[in-house]
Amino acid sequence: STVPAESFGTALRAGVRYVQYSPAIQAILIRASAFTFGSSAMWALLSLVIARRLQLESGTYGVMLSWLGAGAVTGAFVVSRINRHLGPNRRILLATSLFVGVNACLALVDSVLGLYGVMYVAGVAWIMVMTSFNVSIQLHLPRWVQARVLSVYLLVFQGGMAFGSL
């Protein structure tokens, strides 16, 4: 192309302007922010549950994250089956409800074995909601602004995690 490259500031403003005038994108960003704000409790408090409440060593934290990973891998295999039966709104509602249960169980379950199961469910729920948000936002974006809006999406997502962790 003979057209000069767009500056960073101009590209950033174009992406933010697109989000500003796109109600569908705004809805996805609000829902992603709300989910990450609430779900971040698990990420922020898991180490405290293991170390202080259960009085276990740091290796248990790694095992808990392994169970979460196993749940995410399982979720990746079953999400296509779930997609056939549930639309994106219901998938996100189901996954969010599962995460509410995960956070409640982290507060109530005193058994390490029980928490392994809880973390497995957290992994399934996490991958289900992540794929739903990621696919939803990408399907609503034209190619020319895709990377710019995805950067806003990631900023909102990580911001929700950071503020929720507080």
Short mmCIF file of C-alpha atoms in Angstrom, two decimals, residues 4-88:
data_model
loop_
_atom_site.label_atom_id
_atom_site.label_comp_id
_atom_site.label_asym_id
_atom_site.label_seq_id
_atom_site.Cartn_x
_atom_site.Cartn_y
_atom_site.Cartn_z
CA PRO A 4 1.19 6.00 5.03
CA ALA A 5 0.93 3.93 8.19
CA GLU A 6 -1.50 5.07 10.85
CA SER A 7 0.03 6.40 14.06
CA PHE A 8 -0.48 4.55 17.33
CA GLY A 9 -2.60 7.32 18.84
CA THR A 10 -4.86 7.52 15.80
CA ALA A 11 -5.34 3.75 15.75
CA LEU A 12 -6.10 3.70 19.48
CA ARG A 13 -8.68 6.46 19.14
CA ALA A 14 -10.32 4.63 16.24
CA GLY A 15 -10.65 1.47 18.33
CA VAL A 16 -12.08 3.31 21.33
CA ARG A 17 -14.46 5.24 19.06
CA TYR A 18 -15.67 1.97 17.55
CA VAL A 19 -16.39 0.60 21.03
CA GLN A 20 -18.11 3.85 21.99
CA TYR A 21 -20.61 3.54 19.13
CA SER A 22 -21.16 -0.23 19.21
CA PRO A 23 -23.80 -1.34 21.74
CA ALA A 24 -23.08 -5.04 21.03
CA ILE A 25 -19.39 -4.62 21.87
CA GLN A 26 -20.24 -2.56 24.94
CA ALA A 27 -22.55 -5.32 26.19
CA ILE A 28 -19.81 -7.93 25.79
CA LEU A 29 -17.27 -5.70 27.55
CA ILE A 30 -19.63 -5.02 30.46
CA ARG A 31 -20.39 -8.71 30.89
CA ALA A 32 -16.72 -9.69 30.64
CA SER A 33 -15.81 -7.05 33.21
CA ALA A 34 -18.55 -8.21 35.60
CA PHE A 35 -17.53 -11.85 35.23
CA THR A 36 -13.83 -11.23 35.78
CA PHE A 37 -14.53 -8.93 38.71
CA GLY A 38 -16.47 -11.67 40.50
CA SER A 39 -14.40 -14.65 39.38
CA SER A 40 -11.14 -13.03 40.40
CA ALA A 41 -11.95 -13.93 44.01
CA MET A 42 -10.94 -17.50 43.23
CA TRP A 43 -7.61 -16.46 41.74
CA ALA A 44 -6.90 -14.00 44.55
CA LEU A 45 -7.93 -16.13 47.51
CA LEU A 46 -6.97 -19.67 46.51
CA SER A 47 -3.49 -19.40 47.97
CA LEU A 48 -4.91 -18.03 51.24
CA VAL A 49 -7.42 -20.85 51.49
CA ILE A 50 -4.63 -23.39 51.05
CA ALA A 51 -2.04 -21.75 53.29
CA ARG A 52 -4.12 -20.24 56.07
CA ARG A 53 -7.40 -22.08 56.30
CA LEU A 54 -6.23 -25.57 55.33
CA GLN A 55 -2.65 -25.00 56.56
CA LEU A 56 -1.10 -26.84 53.62
CA GLU A 57 2.12 -26.23 51.70
CA SER A 58 2.62 -24.39 48.45
CA GLY A 59 2.79 -27.63 46.47
CA THR A 60 -0.92 -28.07 47.11
CA TYR A 61 -1.51 -24.76 45.34
CA GLY A 62 0.19 -26.20 42.26
CA VAL A 63 -1.93 -29.34 42.46
CA MET A 64 -5.09 -27.20 42.72
CA LEU A 65 -4.07 -25.32 39.60
CA SER A 66 -3.44 -28.67 37.88
CA TRP A 67 -7.01 -29.70 38.63
CA LEU A 68 -8.19 -26.37 37.24
CA GLY A 69 -6.16 -27.05 34.10
CA ALA A 70 -7.61 -30.54 33.78
CA GLY A 71 -11.09 -29.05 34.01
CA ALA A 72 -10.22 -26.50 31.33
CA VAL A 73 -8.95 -29.24 29.01
CA THR A 74 -12.10 -31.26 29.61
CA GLY A 75 -14.17 -28.14 29.04
CA ALA A 76 -12.43 -27.57 25.71
CA PHE A 77 -13.54 -31.03 24.60
CA VAL A 78 -17.15 -30.71 25.76
CA VAL A 79 -17.79 -27.06 24.91
CA SER A 80 -18.77 -27.91 21.33
CA ARG A 81 -21.46 -30.27 22.64
CA ILE A 82 -22.66 -27.62 25.05
CA ASN A 83 -22.72 -25.07 22.20
CA ARG A 84 -25.22 -27.23 20.32
CA HIS A 85 -27.66 -27.10 23.22
CA LEU A 86 -27.09 -23.63 24.65
CA GLY A 87 -26.66 -20.23 23.04
CA PRO A 88 -23.89 -17.88 24.15
#
